[in-house]
Amino acid sequence: NEEYTGLNHFSVDMELLFSNAKRYYKQPSREHQDVLELEKLFNLSKEALDRGTSTDPFSVFRTDEEDEDDGAE
């Protein structure tokens, strides 16, 4: 029942998960493409958190329209 000590600790496990999934699901399978997309989104979220430009790791999933709607409340 180990807890992550920070983003870098969590990232090591995520990188292992992506690596294993890419090795298991060969191109051009849909699963392989999904892993690539998830890895890209994870890295974008991690970069935003590292830069301090976002405290919301899910912000990379939102469109500009959704961001505007959130501000309208």
JSON list of N, CA and C in Angstrom, two decimals:
[
{"chain": "A", "resi": 1, "resn": "ASN", "atom": "N", "xyz": [0.83, -1.19, 0.00]},
{"chain": "A", "resi": 1, "resn": "ASN", "atom": "CA", "xyz": [0.00, 0.00, 0.00]},
{"chain": "A", "resi": 1, "resn": "ASN", "atom": "C", "xyz": [0.87, 1.25, 0.00]},
{"chain": "A", "resi": 2, "resn": "GLU", "atom": "N", "xyz": [1.79, 1.29, -0.95]},
{"chain": "A", "resi": 2, "resn": "GLU", "atom": "CA", "xyz": [2.74, 2.38, -1.05]},
{"chain": "A", "resi": 2, "resn": "GLU", "atom": "C", "xyz": [2.08, 3.61, -1.68]},
{"chain": "A", "resi": 3, "resn": "GLU", "atom": "N", "xyz": [2.40, 4.78, -1.15]},
{"chain": "A", "resi": 3, "resn": "GLU", "atom": "CA", "xyz": [1.89, 6.03, -1.71]},
{"chain": "A", "resi": 3, "resn": "GLU", "atom": "C", "xyz": [3.00, 6.71, -2.50]},
{"chain": "A", "resi": 4, "resn": "TYR", "atom": "N", "xyz": [2.60, 7.47, -3.50]},
{"chain": "A", "resi": 4, "resn": "TYR", "atom": "CA", "xyz": [3.56, 8.24, -4.29]},
{"chain": "A", "resi": 4, "resn": "TYR", "atom": "C", "xyz": [4.05, 9.43, -3.49]},
{"chain": "A", "resi": 5, "resn": "THR", "atom": "N", "xyz": [5.34, 9.70, -3.60]},
{"chain": "A", "resi": 5, "resn": "THR", "atom": "CA", "xyz": [5.92, 10.83, -2.87]},
{"chain": "A", "resi": 5, "resn": "THR", "atom": "C", "xyz": [5.88, 12.11, -3.68]},
{"chain": "A", "resi": 6, "resn": "GLY", "atom": "N", "xyz": [5.55, 12.01, -4.94]},
{"chain": "A", "resi": 6, "resn": "GLY", "atom": "CA", "xyz": [5.48, 13.19, -5.79]},
{"chain": "A", "resi": 6, "resn": "GLY", "atom": "C", "xyz": [5.24, 12.80, -7.24]},
{"chain": "A", "resi": 7, "resn": "LEU", "atom": "N", "xyz": [5.20, 13.82, -8.08]},
{"chain": "A", "resi": 7, "resn": "LEU", "atom": "CA", "xyz": [4.92, 13.62, -9.50]},
{"chain": "A", "resi": 7, "resn": "LEU", "atom": "C", "xyz": [5.97, 12.75, -10.17]},
{"chain": "A", "resi": 8, "resn": "ASN", "atom": "N", "xyz": [7.23, 12.95, -9.84]},
{"chain": "A", "resi": 8, "resn": "ASN", "atom": "CA", "xyz": [8.28, 12.15, -10.48]},
{"chain": "A", "resi": 8, "resn": "ASN", "atom": "C", "xyz": [8.17, 10.69, -10.11]},
{"chain": "A", "resi": 9, "resn": "HIS", "atom": "N", "xyz": [7.85, 10.40, -8.87]},
{"chain": "A", "resi": 9, "resn": "HIS", "atom": "CA", "xyz": [7.65, 9.02, -8.43]},
{"chain": "A", "resi": 9, "resn": "HIS", "atom": "C", "xyz": [6.50, 8.38, -9.20]},
{"chain": "A", "resi": 10, "resn": "PHE", "atom": "N", "xyz": [5.41, 9.08, -9.35]},
{"chain": "A", "resi": 10, "resn": "PHE", "atom": "CA", "xyz": [4.25, 8.60, -10.10]},
{"chain": "A", "resi": 10, "resn": "PHE", "atom": "C", "xyz": [4.60, 8.42, -11.58]},
{"chain": "A", "resi": 11, "resn": "SER", "atom": "N", "xyz": [5.37, 9.36, -12.11]},
{"chain": "A", "resi": 11, "resn": "SER", "atom": "CA", "xyz": [5.73, 9.32, -13.53]},
{"chain": "A", "resi": 11, "resn": "SER", "atom": "C", "xyz": [6.54, 8.09, -13.89]},
{"chain": "A", "resi": 12, "resn": "VAL", "atom": "N", "xyz": [7.41, 7.65, -12.98]},
{"chain": "A", "resi": 12, "resn": "VAL", "atom": "CA", "xyz": [8.20, 6.44, -13.23]},
{"chain": "A", "resi": 12, "resn": "VAL", "atom": "C", "xyz": [7.28, 5.25, -13.47]},
{"chain": "A", "resi": 13, "resn": "ASP", "atom": "N", "xyz": [6.25, 5.10, -12.64]},
{"chain": "A", "resi": 13, "resn": "ASP", "atom": "CA", "xyz": [5.31, 4.00, -12.82]},
{"chain": "A", "resi": 13, "resn": "ASP", "atom": "C", "xyz": [4.51, 4.15, -14.11]},
{"chain": "A", "resi": 14, "resn": "MET", "atom": "N", "xyz": [4.11, 5.37, -14.43]},
{"chain": "A", "resi": 14, "resn": "MET", "atom": "CA", "xyz": [3.35, 5.59, -15.66]},
{"chain": "A", "resi": 14, "resn": "MET", "atom": "C", "xyz": [4.21, 5.27, -16.89]},
{"chain": "A", "resi": 15, "resn": "GLU", "atom": "N", "xyz": [5.46, 5.68, -16.88]},
{"chain": "A", "resi": 15, "resn": "GLU", "atom": "CA", "xyz": [6.36, 5.39, -18.00]},
{"chain": "A", "resi": 15, "resn": "GLU", "atom": "C", "xyz": [6.54, 3.88, -18.18]},
{"chain": "A", "resi": 16, "resn": "LEU", "atom": "N", "xyz": [6.62, 3.15, -17.07]},
{"chain": "A", "resi": 16, "resn": "LEU", "atom": "CA", "xyz": [6.72, 1.70, -17.14]},
{"chain": "A", "resi": 16, "resn": "LEU", "atom": "C", "xyz": [5.43, 1.11, -17.73]},
{"chain": "A", "resi": 17, "resn": "LEU", "atom": "N", "xyz": [4.30, 1.62, -17.29]},
{"chain": "A", "resi": 17, "resn": "LEU", "atom": "CA", "xyz": [3.01, 1.15, -17.81]},
{"chain": "A", "resi": 17, "resn": "LEU", "atom": "C", "xyz": [2.94, 1.38, -19.33]},
{"chain": "A", "resi": 18, "resn": "PHE", "atom": "N", "xyz": [3.30, 2.58, -19.78]},
{"chain": "A", "resi": 18, "resn": "PHE", "atom": "CA", "xyz": [3.26, 2.88, -21.22]},
{"chain": "A", "resi": 18, "resn": "PHE", "atom": "C", "xyz": [4.22, 2.00, -22.00]},
{"chain": "A", "resi": 19, "resn": "SER", "atom": "N", "xyz": [5.41, 1.82, -21.46]},
{"chain": "A", "resi": 19, "resn": "SER", "atom": "CA", "xyz": [6.42, 0.99, -22.13]},
{"chain": "A", "resi": 19, "resn": "SER", "atom": "C", "xyz": [5.93, -0.45, -22.27]},
{"chain": "A", "resi": 20, "resn": "ASN", "atom": "N", "xyz": [5.41, -1.00, -21.20]},
{"chain": "A", "resi": 20, "resn": "ASN", "atom": "CA", "xyz": [4.91, -2.38, -21.24]},
{"chain": "A", "resi": 20, "resn": "ASN", "atom": "C", "xyz": [3.75, -2.52, -22.21]},
{"chain": "A", "resi": 21, "resn": "ALA", "atom": "N", "xyz": [2.83, -1.56, -22.20]},
{"chain": "A", "resi": 21, "resn": "ALA", "atom": "CA", "xyz": [1.67, -1.62, -23.08]},
{"chain": "A", "resi": 21, "resn": "ALA", "atom": "C", "xyz": [2.09, -1.53, -24.55]},
{"chain": "A", "resi": 22, "resn": "LYS", "atom": "N", "xyz": [3.08, -0.67, -24.85]},
{"chain": "A", "resi": 22, "resn": "LYS", "atom": "CA", "xyz": [3.54, -0.55, -26.23]},
{"chain": "A", "resi": 22, "resn": "LYS", "atom": "C", "xyz": [4.26, -1.82, -26.69]},
{"chain": "A", "resi": 23, "resn": "ARG", "atom": "N", "xyz": [4.93, -2.49, -25.76]},
{"chain": "A", "resi": 23, "resn": "ARG", "atom": "CA", "xyz": [5.60, -3.73, -26.09]},
{"chain": "A", "resi": 23, "resn": "ARG", "atom": "C", "xyz": [4.58, -4.86, -26.31]},
{"chain": "A", "resi": 24, "resn": "TYR", "atom": "N", "xyz": [3.53, -4.88, -25.52]},
{"chain": "A", "resi": 24, "resn": "TYR", "atom": "CA", "xyz": [2.51, -5.92, -25.61]},
{"chain": "A", "resi": 24, "resn": "TYR", "atom": "C", "xyz": [1.60, -5.72, -26.82]},
{"chain": "A", "resi": 25, "resn": "TYR", "atom": "N", "xyz": [1.12, -4.49, -27.01]},
{"chain": "A", "resi": 25, "resn": "TYR", "atom": "CA", "xyz": [0.22, -4.19, -28.13]},
{"chain": "A", "resi": 25, "resn": "TYR", "atom": "C", "xyz": [1.05, -3.63, -29.27]},
{"chain": "A", "resi": 26, "resn": "LYS", "atom": "N", "xyz": [1.20, -4.42, -30.30]},
{"chain": "A", "resi": 26, "resn": "LYS", "atom": "CA", "xyz": [2.05, -4.04, -31.44]},
{"chain": "A", "resi": 26, "resn": "LYS", "atom": "C", "xyz": [1.30, -3.12, -32.40]},
{"chain": "A", "resi": 27, "resn": "GLN", "atom": "N", "xyz": [2.07, -2.29, -33.10]},
{"chain": "A", "resi": 27, "resn": "GLN", "atom": "CA", "xyz": [1.49, -1.45, -34.14]},
{"chain": "A", "resi": 27, "resn": "GLN", "atom": "C", "xyz": [1.01, -2.37, -35.24]},
{"chain": "A", "resi": 28, "resn": "PRO", "atom": "N", "xyz": [0.00, -2.05, -35.95]},
{"chain": "A", "resi": 28, "resn": "PRO", "atom": "CA", "xyz": [-0.81, -0.83, -35.91]},
{"chain": "A", "resi": 28, "resn": "PRO", "atom": "C", "xyz": [-2.10, -1.01, -35.11]},
{"chain": "A", "resi": 29, "resn": "SER", "atom": "N", "xyz": [-2.07, -1.82, -34.07]},
{"chain": "A", "resi": 29, "resn": "SER", "atom": "CA", "xyz": [-3.30, -2.10, -33.34]},
{"chain": "A", "resi": 29, "resn": "SER", "atom": "C", "xyz": [-3.90, -0.82, -32.73]},
{"chain": "A", "resi": 30, "resn": "ARG", "atom": "N", "xyz": [-5.19, -0.85, -32.54]},
{"chain": "A", "resi": 30, "resn": "ARG", "atom": "CA", "xyz": [-5.89, 0.29, -31.93]},
{"chain": "A", "resi": 30, "resn": "ARG", "atom": "C", "xyz": [-5.40, 0.51, -30.50]},
{"chain": "A", "resi": 31, "resn": "GLU", "atom": "N", "xyz": [-5.11, -0.59, -29.81]},
{"chain": "A", "resi": 31, "resn": "GLU", "atom": "CA", "xyz": [-4.62, -0.48, -28.43]},
{"chain": "A", "resi": 31, "resn": "GLU", "atom": "C", "xyz": [-3.28, 0.25, -28.38]},
{"chain": "A", "resi": 32, "resn": "HIS", "atom": "N", "xyz": [-2.41, -0.05, -29.34]},
{"chain": "A", "resi": 32, "resn": "HIS", "atom": "CA", "xyz": [-1.11, 0.63, -29.39]},
{"chain": "A", "resi": 32, "resn": "HIS", "atom": "C", "xyz": [-1.30, 2.13, -29.62]},
{"chain": "A", "resi": 33, "resn": "GLN", "atom": "N", "xyz": [-2.20, 2.46, -30.53]},
{"chain": "A", "resi": 33, "resn": "GLN", "atom": "CA", "xyz": [-2.48, 3.87, -30.81]},
{"chain": "A", "resi": 33, "resn": "GLN", "atom": "C", "xyz": [-3.07, 4.56, -29.57]},
{"chain": "A", "resi": 34, "resn": "ASP", "atom": "N", "xyz": [-3.92, 3.87, -28.85]},
{"chain": "A", "resi": 34, "resn": "ASP", "atom": "CA", "xyz": [-4.50, 4.43, -27.62]},
{"chain": "A", "resi": 34, "resn": "ASP", "atom": "C", "xyz": [-3.42, 4.70, -26.57]},
{"chain": "A", "resi": 35, "resn": "VAL", "atom": "N", "xyz": [-2.49, 3.77, -26.45]},
{"chain": "A", "resi": 35, "resn": "VAL", "atom": "CA", "xyz": [-1.39, 3.96, -25.50]},
{"chain": "A", "resi": 35, "resn": "VAL", "atom": "C", "xyz": [-0.58, 5.19, -25.87]},
{"chain": "A", "resi": 36, "resn": "LEU", "atom": "N", "xyz": [-0.29, 5.36, -27.15]},
{"chain": "A", "resi": 36, "resn": "LEU", "atom": "CA", "xyz": [0.46, 6.54, -27.59]},
{"chain": "A", "resi": 36, "resn": "LEU", "atom": "C", "xyz": [-0.28, 7.83, -27.24]},
{"chain": "A", "resi": 37, "resn": "GLU", "atom": "N", "xyz": [-1.60, 7.82, -27.44]},
{"chain": "A", "resi": 37, "resn": "GLU", "atom": "CA", "xyz": [-2.41, 9.01, -27.14]},
{"chain": "A", "resi": 37, "resn": "GLU", "atom": "C", "xyz": [-2.44, 9.28, -25.63]},
{"chain": "A", "resi": 38, "resn": "LEU", "atom": "N", "xyz": [-2.61, 8.24, -24.84]},
{"chain": "A", "resi": 38, "resn": "LEU", "atom": "CA", "xyz": [-2.60, 8.42, -23.38]},
{"chain": "A", "resi": 38, "resn": "LEU", "atom": "C", "xyz": [-1.25, 8.92, -22.89]},
{"chain": "A", "resi": 39, "resn": "GLU", "atom": "N", "xyz": [-0.18, 8.40, -23.46]},
{"chain": "A", "resi": 39, "resn": "GLU", "atom": "CA", "xyz": [1.17, 8.83, -23.08]},
{"chain": "A", "resi": 39, "resn": "GLU", "atom": "C", "xyz": [1.37, 10.31, -23.42]},
{"chain": "A", "resi": 40, "resn": "LYS", "atom": "N", "xyz": [0.90, 10.70, -24.59]},
{"chain": "A", "resi": 40, "resn": "LYS", "atom": "CA", "xyz": [1.00, 12.11, -25.01]},
{"chain": "A", "resi": 40, "resn": "LYS", "atom": "C", "xyz": [0.23, 13.02, -24.04]},
{"chain": "A", "resi": 41, "resn": "LEU", "atom": "N", "xyz": [-0.99, 12.63, -23.71]},
{"chain": "A", "resi": 41, "resn": "LEU", "atom": "CA", "xyz": [-1.79, 13.44, -22.80]},
{"chain": "A", "resi": 41, "resn": "LEU", "atom": "C", "xyz": [-1.18, 13.49, -21.40]},
{"chain": "A", "resi": 42, "resn": "PHE", "atom": "N", "xyz": [-0.65, 12.37, -20.95]},
{"chain": "A", "resi": 42, "resn": "PHE", "atom": "CA", "xyz": [0.01, 12.35, -19.65]},
{"chain": "A", "resi": 42, "resn": "PHE", "atom": "C", "xyz": [1.20, 13.31, -19.64]},
{"chain": "A", "resi": 43, "resn": "ASN", "atom": "N", "xyz": [2.00, 13.24, -20.69]},
{"chain": "A", "resi": 43, "resn": "ASN", "atom": "CA", "xyz": [3.18, 14.12, -20.75]},
{"chain": "A", "resi": 43, "resn": "ASN", "atom": "C", "xyz": [2.80, 15.59, -20.83]},
{"chain": "A", "resi": 44, "resn": "LEU", "atom": "N", "xyz": [1.76, 15.91, -21.57]},
{"chain": "A", "resi": 44, "resn": "LEU", "atom": "CA", "xyz": [1.30, 17.30, -21.63]},
{"chain": "A", "resi": 44, "resn": "LEU", "atom": "C", "xyz": [0.84, 17.78, -20.25]},
{"chain": "A", "resi": 45, "resn": "SER", "atom": "N", "xyz": [0.10, 16.94, -19.56]},
{"chain": "A", "resi": 45, "resn": "SER", "atom": "CA", "xyz": [-0.38, 17.29, -18.21]},
{"chain": "A", "resi": 45, "resn": "SER", "atom": "C", "xyz": [0.79, 17.46, -17.26]},
{"chain": "A", "resi": 46, "resn": "LYS", "atom": "N", "xyz": [1.74, 16.54, -17.33]},
{"chain": "A", "resi": 46, "resn": "LYS", "atom": "CA", "xyz": [2.90, 16.60, -16.45]},
{"chain": "A", "resi": 46, "resn": "LYS", "atom": "C", "xyz": [3.72, 17.87, -16.71]},
{"chain": "A", "resi": 47, "resn": "GLU", "atom": "N", "xyz": [3.91, 18.21, -17.98]},
{"chain": "A", "resi": 47, "resn": "GLU", "atom": "CA", "xyz": [4.66, 19.42, -18.33]},
{"chain": "A", "resi": 47, "resn": "GLU", "atom": "C", "xyz": [3.95, 20.66, -17.79]},
{"chain": "A", "resi": 48, "resn": "ALA", "atom": "N", "xyz": [2.63, 20.72, -17.91]},
{"chain": "A", "resi": 48, "resn": "ALA", "atom": "CA", "xyz": [1.87, 21.88, -17.41]},
{"chain": "A", "resi": 48, "resn": "ALA", "atom": "C", "xyz": [2.03, 21.99, -15.90]},
{"chain": "A", "resi": 49, "resn": "LEU", "atom": "N", "xyz": [1.97, 20.87, -15.21]},
{"chain": "A", "resi": 49, "resn": "LEU", "atom": "CA", "xyz": [2.15, 20.89, -13.76]},
{"chain": "A", "resi": 49, "resn": "LEU", "atom": "C", "xyz": [3.58, 21.29, -13.39]},
{"chain": "A", "resi": 50, "resn": "ASP", "atom": "N", "xyz": [4.56, 20.77, -14.12]},
{"chain": "A", "resi": 50, "resn": "ASP", "atom": "CA", "xyz": [5.97, 21.09, -13.86]},
{"chain": "A", "resi": 50, "resn": "ASP", "atom": "C", "xyz": [6.24, 22.59, -14.05]},
{"chain": "A", "resi": 51, "resn": "ARG", "atom": "N", "xyz": [5.62, 23.17, -15.08]},
{"chain": "A", "resi": 51, "resn": "ARG", "atom": "CA", "xyz": [5.82, 24.60, -15.38]},
{"chain": "A", "resi": 51, "resn": "ARG", "atom": "C", "xyz": [5.04, 25.48, -14.41]},
{"chain": "A", "resi": 52, "resn": "GLY", "atom": "N", "xyz": [4.07, 24.89, -13.75]},
{"chain": "A", "resi": 52, "resn": "GLY", "atom": "CA", "xyz": [3.22, 25.68, -12.87]},
{"chain": "A", "resi": 52, "resn": "GLY", "atom": "C", "xyz": [2.15, 26.44, -13.61]},
{"chain": "A", "resi": 53, "resn": "THR", "atom": "N", "xyz": [1.93, 26.09, -14.88]},
{"chain": "A", "resi": 53, "resn": "THR", "atom": "CA", "xyz": [0.91, 26.79, -15.67]},
{"chain": "A", "resi": 53, "resn": "THR", "atom": "C", "xyz": [-0.47, 26.22, -15.42]},
{"chain": "A", "resi": 54, "resn": "SER", "atom": "N", "xyz": [-0.53, 25.10, -14.70]},
{"chain": "A", "resi": 54, "resn": "SER", "atom": "CA", "xyz": [-1.83, 24.51, -14.40]},
{"chain": "A", "resi": 54, "resn": "SER", "atom": "C", "xyz": [-1.72, 23.73, -13.11]},
{"chain": "A", "resi": 55, "resn": "THR", "atom": "N", "xyz": [-2.75, 23.85, -12.31]},
{"chain": "A", "resi": 55, "resn": "THR", "atom": "CA", "xyz": [-2.85, 23.01, -11.12]},
{"chain": "A", "resi": 55, "resn": "THR", "atom": "C", "xyz": [-3.87, 21.91, -11.37]},
{"chain": "A", "resi": 56, "resn": "ASP", "atom": "N", "xyz": [-4.47, 21.92, -12.55]},
{"chain": "A", "resi": 56, "resn": "ASP", "atom": "CA", "xyz": [-5.48, 20.95, -12.93]},
{"chain": "A", "resi": 56, "resn": "ASP", "atom": "C", "xyz": [-4.89, 20.00, -13.97]},
{"chain": "A", "resi": 57, "resn": "PRO", "atom": "N", "xyz": [-4.53, 18.78, -13.59]},
{"chain": "A", "resi": 57, "resn": "PRO", "atom": "CA", "xyz": [-3.90, 17.86, -14.54]},
{"chain": "A", "resi": 57, "resn": "PRO", "atom": "C", "xyz": [-4.82, 17.45, -15.68]},
{"chain": "A", "resi": 58, "resn": "PHE", "atom": "N", "xyz": [-6.12, 17.70, -15.57]},
{"chain": "A", "resi": 58, "resn": "PHE", "atom": "CA", "xyz": [-7.05, 17.33, -16.62]},
{"chain": "A", "resi": 58, "resn": "PHE", "atom": "C", "xyz": [-7.34, 18.48, -17.59]},
{"chain": "A", "resi": 59, "resn": "SER", "atom": "N", "xyz": [-6.68, 19.60, -17.40]},
{"chain": "A", "resi": 59, "resn": "SER", "atom": "CA", "xyz": [-6.93, 20.76, -18.26]},
{"chain": "A", "resi": 59, "resn": "SER", "atom": "C", "xyz": [-6.59, 20.49, -19.72]},
{"chain": "A", "resi": 60, "resn": "VAL", "atom": "N", "xyz": [-5.66, 19.58, -19.99]},
{"chain": "A", "resi": 60, "resn": "VAL", "atom": "CA", "xyz": [-5.30, 19.28, -21.38]},
{"chain": "A", "resi": 60, "resn": "VAL", "atom": "C", "xyz": [-6.41, 18.57, -22.11]},
{"chain": "A", "resi": 61, "resn": "PHE", "atom": "N", "xyz": [-7.42, 18.05, -21.39]},
{"chain": "A", "resi": 61, "resn": "PHE", "atom": "CA", "xyz": [-8.52, 17.35, -22.01]},
{"chain": "A", "resi": 61, "resn": "PHE", "atom": "C", "xyz": [-9.64, 18.30, -22.43]},
{"chain": "A", "resi": 62, "resn": "ARG", "atom": "N", "xyz": [-9.61, 19.52, -21.92]},
{"chain": "A", "resi": 62, "resn": "ARG", "atom": "CA", "xyz": [-10.70, 20.47, -22.18]},
{"chain": "A", "resi": 62, "resn": "ARG", "atom": "C", "xyz": [-10.43, 21.27, -23.44]},
{"chain": "A", "resi": 63, "resn": "THR", "atom": "N", "xyz": [-11.51, 21.61, -24.13]},
{"chain": "A", "resi": 63, "resn": "THR", "atom": "CA", "xyz": [-11.39, 22.49, -25.28]},
{"chain": "A", "resi": 63, "resn": "THR", "atom": "C", "xyz": [-11.46, 23.93, -24.80]},
{"chain": "A", "resi": 64, "resn": "ASP", "atom": "N", "xyz": [-11.13, 24.87, -25.67]},
{"chain": "A", "resi": 64, "resn": "ASP", "atom": "CA", "xyz": [-11.23, 26.29, -25.33]},
{"chain": "A", "resi": 64, "resn": "ASP", "atom": "C", "xyz": [-12.66, 26.66, -24.96]},
{"chain": "A", "resi": 65, "resn": "GLU", "atom": "N", "xyz": [-13.65, 26.07, -25.65]},
{"chain": "A", "resi": 65, "resn": "GLU", "atom": "CA", "xyz": [-15.05, 26.35, -25.35]},
{"chain": "A", "resi": 65, "resn": "GLU", "atom": "C", "xyz": [-15.40, 25.93, -23.94]},
{"chain": "A", "resi": 66, "resn": "GLU", "atom": "N", "xyz": [-14.91, 24.76, -23.51]},
{"chain": "A", "resi": 66, "resn": "GLU", "atom": "CA", "xyz": [-15.21, 24.28, -22.17]},
{"chain": "A", "resi": 66, "resn": "GLU", "atom": "C", "xyz": [-14.57, 25.19, -21.12]},
{"chain": "A", "resi": 67, "resn": "ASP", "atom": "N", "xyz": [-13.34, 25.69, -21.40]},
{"chain": "A", "resi": 67, "resn": "ASP", "atom": "CA", "xyz": [-12.69, 26.62, -20.48]},
{"chain": "A", "resi": 67, "resn": "ASP", "atom": "C", "xyz": [-13.50, 27.91, -20.34]},
{"chain": "A", "resi": 68, "resn": "GLU", "atom": "N", "xyz": [-14.04, 28.41, -21.47]},
{"chain": "A", "resi": 68, "resn": "GLU", "atom": "CA", "xyz": [-14.85, 29.62, -21.42]},
{"chain": "A", "resi": 68, "resn": "GLU", "atom": "C", "xyz": [-16.12, 29.38, -20.63]},
{"chain": "A", "resi": 69, "resn": "ASP", "atom": "N", "xyz": [-16.73, 28.20, -20.82]},
{"chain": "A", "resi": 69, "resn": "ASP", "atom": "CA", "xyz": [-17.95, 27.87, -20.07]},
{"chain": "A", "resi": 69, "resn": "ASP", "atom": "C", "xyz": [-17.67, 27.81, -18.58]},
{"chain": "A", "resi": 70, "resn": "ASP", "atom": "N", "xyz": [-16.53, 27.28, -18.18]},
{"chain": "A", "resi": 70, "resn": "ASP", "atom": "CA", "xyz": [-16.19, 27.21, -16.77]},
{"chain": "A", "resi": 70, "resn": "ASP", "atom": "C", "xyz": [-16.06, 28.59, -16.14]},
{"chain": "A", "resi": 71, "resn": "GLY", "atom": "N", "xyz": [-15.57, 29.55, -16.90]},
{"chain": "A", "resi": 71, "resn": "GLY", "atom": "CA", "xyz": [-15.40, 30.89, -16.39]},
{"chain": "A", "resi": 71, "resn": "GLY", "atom": "C", "xyz": [-16.69, 31.69, -16.35]},
{"chain": "A", "resi": 72, "resn": "ALA", "atom": "N", "xyz": [-17.71, 31.21, -17.04]},
{"chain": "A", "resi": 72, "resn": "ALA", "atom": "CA", "xyz": [-18.96, 31.96, -17.13]},
{"chain": "A", "resi": 72, "resn": "ALA", "atom": "C", "xyz": [-19.86, 31.74, -15.92]},
{"chain": "A", "resi": 73, "resn": "GLU", "atom": "N", "xyz": [-19.53, 30.77, -15.08]},
{"chain": "A", "resi": 73, "resn": "GLU", "atom": "CA", "xyz": [-20.40, 30.46, -13.95]},
{"chain": "A", "resi": 73, "resn": "GLU", "atom": "C", "xyz": [-20.34, 31.48, -12.87]}
]
